[in-house]
Amino acid sequence: MVLRRPERAKPPVEPVTLKILVAGGFGVGKTTLVGAVSEIRPLRTEELLTEAGRPVDDLSGIEGKHTTTVAMDFGRITLRADLVLYLFGTPGQERFWFMWDELSEGALGAVVLADTRRLEDCFAAVDYFERRAIPFVIAVNCFEGADRYPAETVRQALDLDPDVPLLLTDARDRESVKEVLIGVVRHAMEQAAEHRRTVTG
Ligand SMILES: Nc1nc2c(ncn2[C@@H]2O[C@H](COP(=O)(O)OP(=O)(O)O)[C@@H](O)[C@H]2O)c(=O)[nH]1
Ligand SMILES: [Mg+2]
């Protein structure tokens, strides 16, 4: 009988790392979303809302919120052994838009978080990603007490292209947020495949 050499240990897979942006209006749940899924202690730069900031930051509907993200949230999630996402929560307030161009460099895609009570707060993010052809999904963060609208109504209000996925989520819930992130990756892959088809005819 011939002794077979034991199987060689498989070399560890070098994971693909992808960068995903999390955008949306003030208080929509970006910091919460990144914190819910991140395996590393999420980095966040928050500062207390100062009295001076109050006239600028519209707090109606989110009275419980006392901190605001001034720079960004950063987190990491391993979706599969070979697929790691780095999450960058981008401040949705107008005065931080100067950061978006740098943050979106090399991003695979984006999640635009939306709150149906303040849908207009995500218009800027939708415009931004559409203009730069960065694949994005809309994730409606379902706050208690907010009216539930049919997806079609939200789509129309945002004037979304039919191929942009619209998902319902709870930014506090890890599994729900993971579904959204998988949705972004899938959508970005589909867009890339679509692009290749049109380029190669
Ligand atoms: N009820 C509920 N509250 C949420 C949800 N997501 C975020 N919040 C709360 O809403 C507030 C704003 O969330 P935050 O993540 O700081 O918003 P950001 O400004 O987009 O980073 C915080 O007090 C959160 O605890 C949610 O899905 N449901
Ligand atoms: Mg935040």
Short mmCIF file of C-alpha atoms and ligand atoms in Angstrom, two decimals:
data_model
loop_
_atom_site.label_atom_id
_atom_site.label_comp_id
_atom_site.label_asym_id
_atom_site.label_seq_id
_atom_site.Cartn_x
_atom_site.Cartn_y
_atom_site.Cartn_z
CA MET A 1 0.00 0.00 0.00
CA VAL A 2 1.27 3.40 -0.92
CA LEU A 3 1.13 6.01 1.77
CA ARG A 4 -0.15 9.24 0.43
CA ARG A 5 1.39 12.43 1.46
CA PRO A 6 -1.01 14.29 3.69
CA GLU A 7 -2.78 17.09 1.93
CA ARG A 8 -0.93 20.30 2.08
CA ALA A 9 -2.45 22.92 4.25
CA LYS A 10 -4.32 25.34 2.03
CA PRO A 11 -2.65 28.71 1.93
CA PRO A 12 -4.75 31.26 3.79
CA VAL A 13 -6.97 33.20 1.42
CA GLU A 14 -6.07 36.79 0.94
CA PRO A 15 -9.45 38.46 1.24
CA VAL A 16 -10.74 40.93 -1.28
CA THR A 17 -11.34 44.19 0.51
CA LEU A 18 -14.03 46.52 -0.73
CA LYS A 19 -14.89 50.01 0.30
CA ILE A 20 -18.51 50.94 0.90
CA LEU A 21 -19.82 54.40 1.75
CA VAL A 22 -22.73 54.95 4.10
CA ALA A 23 -24.39 58.25 3.34
CA GLY A 24 -27.60 60.01 4.22
CA GLY A 25 -29.00 62.90 6.17
CA PHE A 26 -28.25 64.00 9.68
CA GLY A 27 -29.61 61.59 12.31
CA VAL A 28 -30.70 58.94 9.81
CA GLY A 29 -28.67 56.19 11.50
CA LYS A 30 -25.27 56.07 9.78
CA THR A 31 -23.25 55.80 12.99
CA THR A 32 -25.73 53.25 14.33
CA LEU A 33 -25.47 51.15 11.15
CA VAL A 34 -21.68 51.06 11.12
CA GLY A 35 -21.63 50.28 14.85
CA ALA A 36 -24.16 47.45 14.43
CA VAL A 37 -22.04 45.43 12.00
CA SER A 38 -18.45 46.42 12.62
CA GLU A 39 -16.07 43.78 13.98
CA ILE A 40 -13.65 46.40 15.07
CA ARG A 41 -14.62 49.03 17.53
CA PRO A 42 -15.96 51.58 15.11
CA LEU A 43 -14.01 54.77 14.95
CA ARG A 44 -16.23 57.74 15.09
CA THR A 45 -15.65 61.36 15.56
CA GLU A 46 -18.57 62.80 17.37
CA GLU A 47 -18.87 66.07 19.10
CA LEU A 48 -21.63 67.40 21.24
CA LEU A 49 -24.04 69.53 19.34
CA THR A 50 -23.31 72.98 20.47
CA GLU A 51 -25.91 75.59 20.97
CA ALA A 52 -24.25 77.39 18.10
CA GLY A 53 -24.95 74.47 15.78
CA ARG A 54 -28.63 74.24 16.61
CA PRO A 55 -30.01 76.65 14.05
CA VAL A 56 -28.09 74.73 11.38
CA ASP A 57 -28.81 71.15 12.43
CA ASP A 58 -32.53 70.57 12.15
CA LEU A 59 -33.36 68.38 15.13
CA SER A 60 -37.09 67.98 14.59
CA GLY A 61 -37.97 64.30 14.81
CA ILE A 62 -34.70 63.31 16.42
CA GLU A 63 -34.86 65.17 19.70
CA GLY A 64 -32.99 62.37 21.49
CA LYS A 65 -29.86 62.99 19.49
CA HIS A 66 -27.15 64.97 21.21
CA THR A 67 -24.03 64.14 19.27
CA THR A 68 -23.19 64.61 15.63
CA THR A 69 -20.53 62.98 13.52
CA VAL A 70 -18.13 65.61 12.36
CA ALA A 71 -15.63 63.53 10.46
CA MET A 72 -16.79 60.01 9.66
CA ASP A 73 -17.54 56.56 10.95
CA PHE A 74 -15.23 53.75 10.05
CA GLY A 75 -15.84 50.03 10.46
CA ARG A 76 -15.02 46.62 9.03
CA ILE A 77 -17.10 43.54 8.39
CA THR A 78 -16.05 40.15 7.03
CA LEU A 79 -18.92 38.94 4.85
CA ARG A 80 -17.07 35.78 3.86
CA ALA A 81 -13.55 34.53 4.61
CA ASP A 82 -12.52 36.00 1.26
CA LEU A 83 -14.58 39.19 1.32
CA VAL A 84 -14.06 42.07 3.72
CA LEU A 85 -15.92 45.35 3.58
CA TYR A 86 -14.61 48.60 4.93
CA LEU A 87 -17.41 50.98 5.80
CA PHE A 88 -17.12 54.75 5.72
CA GLY A 89 -20.00 56.71 7.15
CA THR A 90 -20.02 60.07 5.45
CA PRO A 91 -21.49 63.13 7.11
CA GLY A 92 -24.66 64.14 5.38
CA GLN A 93 -24.64 67.75 6.39
CA GLU A 94 -23.91 70.23 3.67
CA ARG A 95 -20.95 71.71 5.43
CA PHE A 96 -19.10 68.38 5.20
CA TRP A 97 -19.61 67.74 1.51
CA PHE A 98 -16.03 68.72 0.77
CA MET A 99 -15.03 65.34 2.21
CA TRP A 100 -17.15 63.25 -0.12
CA ASP A 101 -14.88 63.36 -3.16
CA GLU A 102 -11.97 62.02 -1.20
CA LEU A 103 -14.07 59.40 0.57
CA SER A 104 -15.66 58.13 -2.63
CA GLU A 105 -12.25 57.50 -4.23
CA GLY A 106 -12.08 53.75 -4.90
CA ALA A 107 -15.47 53.00 -3.40
CA LEU A 108 -17.29 49.98 -4.81
CA GLY A 109 -20.66 51.39 -3.90
CA ALA A 110 -22.78 53.16 -1.36
CA VAL A 111 -25.71 52.80 0.97
CA VAL A 112 -27.96 55.84 1.12
CA LEU A 113 -29.88 55.68 4.37
CA ALA A 114 -33.27 57.32 4.29
CA ASP A 115 -35.85 58.25 6.90
CA THR A 116 -39.35 58.55 5.43
CA ARG A 117 -40.08 61.45 7.80
CA ARG A 118 -37.25 63.44 6.24
CA LEU A 119 -36.80 61.91 2.84
CA GLU A 120 -35.48 65.13 1.33
CA ASP A 121 -32.39 64.81 3.54
CA CYS A 122 -31.04 62.11 1.26
CA PHE A 123 -31.68 63.88 -2.06
CA ALA A 124 -28.15 65.31 -2.04
CA ALA A 125 -26.57 61.88 -1.56
CA VAL A 126 -28.69 60.34 -4.33
CA ASP A 127 -27.73 63.16 -6.70
CA TYR A 128 -24.09 62.80 -5.75
CA PHE A 129 -23.84 59.05 -6.48
CA GLU A 130 -25.97 59.26 -9.62
CA ARG A 131 -23.78 62.00 -11.06
CA ARG A 132 -20.61 60.02 -10.43
CA ALA A 133 -22.09 56.68 -11.48
CA ILE A 134 -21.26 55.14 -8.12
CA PRO A 135 -23.61 52.17 -7.59
CA PHE A 136 -25.86 52.69 -4.58
CA VAL A 137 -28.84 51.18 -2.84
CA ILE A 138 -31.45 53.03 -0.81
CA ALA A 139 -31.94 51.61 2.67
CA VAL A 140 -35.00 52.97 4.41
CA ASN A 141 -34.24 52.96 8.13
CA CYS A 142 -37.55 52.00 9.71
CA PHE A 143 -37.85 54.09 12.84
CA GLU A 144 -40.76 53.27 15.13
CA GLY A 145 -43.49 55.82 14.78
CA ALA A 146 -42.55 56.74 11.23
CA ASP A 147 -45.24 56.05 8.66
CA ARG A 148 -44.54 53.06 6.45
CA TYR A 149 -44.84 53.90 2.79
CA PRO A 150 -44.93 51.37 0.00
CA ALA A 151 -41.53 51.01 -1.63
CA GLU A 152 -42.99 52.36 -4.87
CA THR A 153 -43.98 55.64 -3.18
CA VAL A 154 -40.45 56.11 -1.84
CA ARG A 155 -38.99 55.27 -5.26
CA GLN A 156 -41.15 57.88 -6.91
CA ALA A 157 -40.35 60.51 -4.30
CA LEU A 158 -36.63 59.90 -4.86
CA ASP A 159 -37.08 59.58 -8.64
CA LEU A 160 -34.96 56.43 -8.59
CA ASP A 161 -33.82 54.56 -11.67
CA PRO A 162 -35.71 51.27 -11.79
CA ASP A 163 -32.53 49.24 -11.28
CA VAL A 164 -31.59 50.94 -7.99
CA PRO A 165 -32.43 48.51 -5.16
CA LEU A 166 -34.60 49.82 -2.35
CA LEU A 167 -34.43 47.90 0.92
CA LEU A 168 -36.01 48.28 4.32
CA THR A 169 -33.66 48.02 7.27
CA ASP A 170 -33.18 48.56 10.97
CA ALA A 171 -29.80 50.22 11.38
CA ARG A 172 -29.49 48.74 14.88
CA ASP A 173 -29.82 45.17 13.68
CA ARG A 174 -26.69 43.38 12.50
CA GLU A 175 -28.42 40.83 10.26
CA SER A 176 -30.63 43.44 8.67
CA VAL A 177 -27.64 45.69 7.97
CA LYS A 178 -25.68 42.73 6.56
CA GLU A 179 -28.48 42.15 4.04
CA VAL A 180 -28.18 45.77 2.96
CA LEU A 181 -24.41 45.47 2.53
CA ILE A 182 -24.78 42.27 0.54
CA GLY A 183 -27.33 44.18 -1.54
CA VAL A 184 -24.78 46.90 -2.34
CA VAL A 185 -22.07 44.41 -3.31
CA ARG A 186 -24.49 42.48 -5.52
CA HIS A 187 -25.81 45.63 -7.15
CA ALA A 188 -22.29 46.93 -7.82
CA MET A 189 -21.30 43.58 -9.38
CA GLU A 190 -24.39 43.65 -11.60
CA GLN A 191 -23.68 47.23 -12.67
CA ALA A 192 -20.09 46.27 -13.49
CA ALA A 193 -21.27 43.29 -15.56
CA GLU A 194 -23.80 45.52 -17.32
CA HIS A 195 -21.05 48.03 -18.06
CA ARG A 196 -18.80 45.32 -19.51
CA ARG A 197 -21.64 44.13 -21.74
CA THR A 198 -22.20 47.61 -23.15
CA VAL A 199 -18.48 48.24 -23.63
CA THR A 200 -17.70 44.94 -25.35
CA GLY A 201 -21.00 44.96 -27.23
N1 LIG B 1 -35.75 53.63 16.66
C1 LIG B 1 -34.66 53.65 15.94
N2 LIG B 1 -33.71 54.52 16.28
C2 LIG B 1 -32.59 54.57 15.54
C3 LIG B 1 -32.40 53.73 14.43
N3 LIG B 1 -31.21 54.03 13.85
C4 LIG B 1 -30.69 55.02 14.59
N4 LIG B 1 -31.50 55.34 15.62
C5 LIG B 1 -31.30 56.39 16.60
O1 LIG B 1 -31.36 57.62 15.90
C6 LIG B 1 -30.37 58.52 16.37
C7 LIG B 1 -29.49 58.97 15.23
O2 LIG B 1 -28.70 57.90 14.78
P1 LIG B 1 -27.17 58.10 14.31
O3 LIG B 1 -26.68 56.74 13.96
O4 LIG B 1 -26.38 58.88 15.29
O5 LIG B 1 -27.38 58.99 13.01
P2 LIG B 1 -26.28 59.61 12.01
O6 LIG B 1 -26.29 61.09 12.23
O7 LIG B 1 -26.79 59.29 10.63
O8 LIG B 1 -24.96 59.00 12.30
C8 LIG B 1 -29.62 57.80 17.48
O9 LIG B 1 -30.14 58.20 18.71
C9 LIG B 1 -29.92 56.31 17.21
O10 LIG B 1 -29.91 55.56 18.39
C10 LIG B 1 -33.44 52.79 14.11
O11 LIG B 1 -33.36 52.01 13.17
N5 LIG B 1 -34.54 52.81 14.90
MG MG B 2 -23.30 59.82 12.86
#
